[in-house]
Amino acid sequence: VIGEVDEPKKAVLRGYRLVFDVFSPSWRGGVANIVEDENNLVYGAVYKINVGQLERLDEAVGVPRIFFRRKVVVEVEGIGSVESVTYLSTSGRGRWVKPSEQYISVLLKGLKQLRYDDDIIQKIKKMATEGQVE
C-alpha cells in the first residue's frame, strides 16, 4: 500500500488462494504465491511504503524474473477496503514446492506478530509443510 496504513495490519485478499509453487534459490525452497480463485481468500499483511521502498521490494522478490506486481483491493482490519499492490509469480510450477524450515519460520512469525487466530496459522503451516490441503 502506498498511503493510508501507518503500521503493518492484518489484511484479507478475496478471490485468490495461497499456494507454494515457486522455487526460490535464496530461500532454498518454495515460497508463497497467490493464484486467482474466486471461492477463496488469502490472509496477510498490508504495509505503508514509499516508492523507493517499493522499488527495493521489487528487486528483493525478483521483479520481473520471478514475480510481477498487481493492484488489488484488500480488506484491512479496522480500516476497510484499501487499494494495494501484491505480487504474483511469473513462474509458478502448478505444483507444491516444499519451503525451507527457515522460510516457514519467518512466515509463521509474521502471522503471529499480526495476532492471527491459531487456526489460521495452523492451516497455513499445514499448507506450507504438507502441500495444498483444501
Coordinates of C-alpha atoms in Angstrom, one line a residue:
V1 CA 0.0 0.0 0.0
I2 CA 1.3 3.4 -0.8
G3 CA -0.7 5.5 1.6
E4 CA -3.4 5.0 4.2
V5 CA -1.8 2.4 6.6
D6 CA 0.9 3.6 9.1
E7 CA 1.9 0.2 10.6
P8 CA 1.5 -3.4 9.5
K9 CA -2.1 -4.6 9.8
K10 CA -4.0 -7.8 9.0
A11 CA -5.4 -7.8 5.5
V12 CA -7.6 -10.2 3.6
L13 CA -7.4 -10.6 -0.2
R14 CA -10.6 -12.2 -1.6
G15 CA -10.6 -14.0 -4.9
Y16 CA -7.2 -15.6 -4.6
R17 CA -5.7 -18.7 -3.0
L18 CA -2.3 -19.1 -1.3
V19 CA 0.0 -21.7 -2.9
F20 CA 3.6 -22.6 -2.5
D21 CA 4.6 -23.3 -6.1
V22 CA 7.6 -21.1 -6.7
F23 CA 11.2 -22.2 -6.1
S24 CA 13.5 -19.5 -4.6
P25 CA 17.2 -20.1 -4.7
S26 CA 17.8 -17.6 -1.9
W27 CA 15.3 -19.4 0.4
R28 CA 16.4 -22.8 -0.9
G29 CA 12.9 -24.0 -1.3
G30 CA 9.3 -23.0 -2.1
V31 CA 7.9 -19.5 -1.4
A32 CA 4.4 -18.2 -1.1
N33 CA 2.5 -17.2 -4.2
I34 CA -1.1 -16.5 -4.9
V35 CA -3.4 -17.6 -7.8
E36 CA -6.8 -16.4 -8.8
D37 CA -9.6 -18.4 -7.2
E38 CA -13.0 -16.7 -6.8
N39 CA -14.0 -19.0 -4.0
N40 CA -11.0 -18.4 -1.7
L41 CA -9.1 -15.8 0.2
V42 CA -5.6 -15.1 1.4
Y43 CA -4.6 -13.8 4.9
G44 CA -1.7 -11.5 5.0
A45 CA -0.4 -8.1 6.0
V46 CA -0.6 -4.6 4.5
Y47 CA 2.2 -2.1 4.9
K48 CA 2.6 1.6 4.0
I49 CA 5.8 2.1 2.0
N50 CA 7.2 4.8 -0.3
V51 CA 8.1 4.4 -3.9
G52 CA 11.8 3.8 -3.2
Q53 CA 10.9 1.1 -0.8
L54 CA 8.6 -0.5 -3.3
E55 CA 11.4 -0.5 -5.9
R56 CA 13.7 -2.2 -3.4
L57 CA 11.0 -4.7 -2.6
D58 CA 10.6 -5.4 -6.3
E59 CA 14.3 -6.2 -6.5
A60 CA 14.2 -8.4 -3.4
V61 CA 11.3 -10.6 -4.6
G62 CA 12.6 -10.9 -8.2
V63 CA 10.5 -8.5 -10.4
P64 CA 10.2 -9.1 -13.3
R65 CA 12.0 -12.5 -13.4
I66 CA 10.0 -14.4 -10.8
F67 CA 7.2 -12.1 -9.7
F68 CA 5.2 -9.2 -11.1
R69 CA 3.1 -6.5 -9.3
R70 CA -0.7 -6.4 -9.4
K71 CA -3.1 -3.8 -8.0
V72 CA -5.7 -5.3 -5.7
V73 CA -8.2 -4.3 -3.1
V74 CA -7.7 -5.8 0.3
E75 CA -9.8 -5.6 3.5
V76 CA -7.7 -4.1 6.2
E77 CA -8.6 -4.7 9.9
G78 CA -10.0 -1.5 11.4
I79 CA -9.9 0.4 8.1
G80 CA -11.9 -1.3 5.4
S81 CA -11.2 -1.7 1.7
V82 CA -7.8 -0.3 0.6
E83 CA -6.2 -0.4 -2.8
S84 CA -2.9 -2.2 -2.5
V85 CA -0.1 -3.9 -4.5
T86 CA 0.7 -7.6 -4.3
Y87 CA 3.0 -9.9 -6.2
L88 CA 2.1 -12.9 -8.3
S89 CA 4.6 -15.3 -9.8
T90 CA 5.6 -15.4 -13.5
S91 CA 7.0 -18.9 -12.9
G92 CA 4.6 -20.8 -10.7
R93 CA 5.1 -24.5 -11.3
G94 CA 1.4 -25.5 -10.7
R95 CA 2.5 -28.0 -8.0
W96 CA 3.7 -27.8 -4.4
V97 CA 7.3 -26.8 -3.8
K98 CA 8.4 -27.5 -0.2
P99 CA 9.5 -24.4 1.6
S100 CA 12.6 -24.4 3.8
E101 CA 12.2 -24.6 7.5
Q102 CA 13.7 -21.0 7.7
Y103 CA 11.1 -19.7 5.3
I104 CA 8.2 -21.3 7.2
S105 CA 9.6 -19.9 10.4
V106 CA 9.6 -16.4 9.1
L107 CA 6.2 -16.7 7.6
L108 CA 4.6 -18.1 10.8
K109 CA 6.4 -15.5 12.9
G110 CA 4.8 -12.7 10.8
L111 CA 1.3 -14.2 11.2
K112 CA 1.8 -14.5 15.0
Q113 CA 3.1 -10.9 15.2
L114 CA -0.1 -9.8 13.5
R115 CA -2.1 -11.9 16.0
Y116 CA -3.8 -14.1 13.5
D117 CA -6.0 -16.8 15.1
D118 CA -4.2 -20.0 15.8
D119 CA -6.5 -22.0 13.4
I120 CA -5.5 -19.7 10.5
I121 CA -1.8 -20.0 11.4
Q122 CA -2.0 -23.9 11.7
K123 CA -3.8 -24.0 8.3
I124 CA -1.1 -22.0 6.6
K125 CA 1.6 -24.1 8.4
K126 CA 0.0 -27.3 7.1
M127 CA -0.2 -25.9 3.6
A128 CA 3.5 -24.9 3.7
T129 CA 4.7 -28.2 5.2
E130 CA 2.4 -30.7 3.5
G131 CA 1.2 -29.1 0.4
Q132 CA -2.2 -27.8 -0.5
V133 CA -4.8 -29.1 1.9
E134 CA -8.1 -27.6 0.6

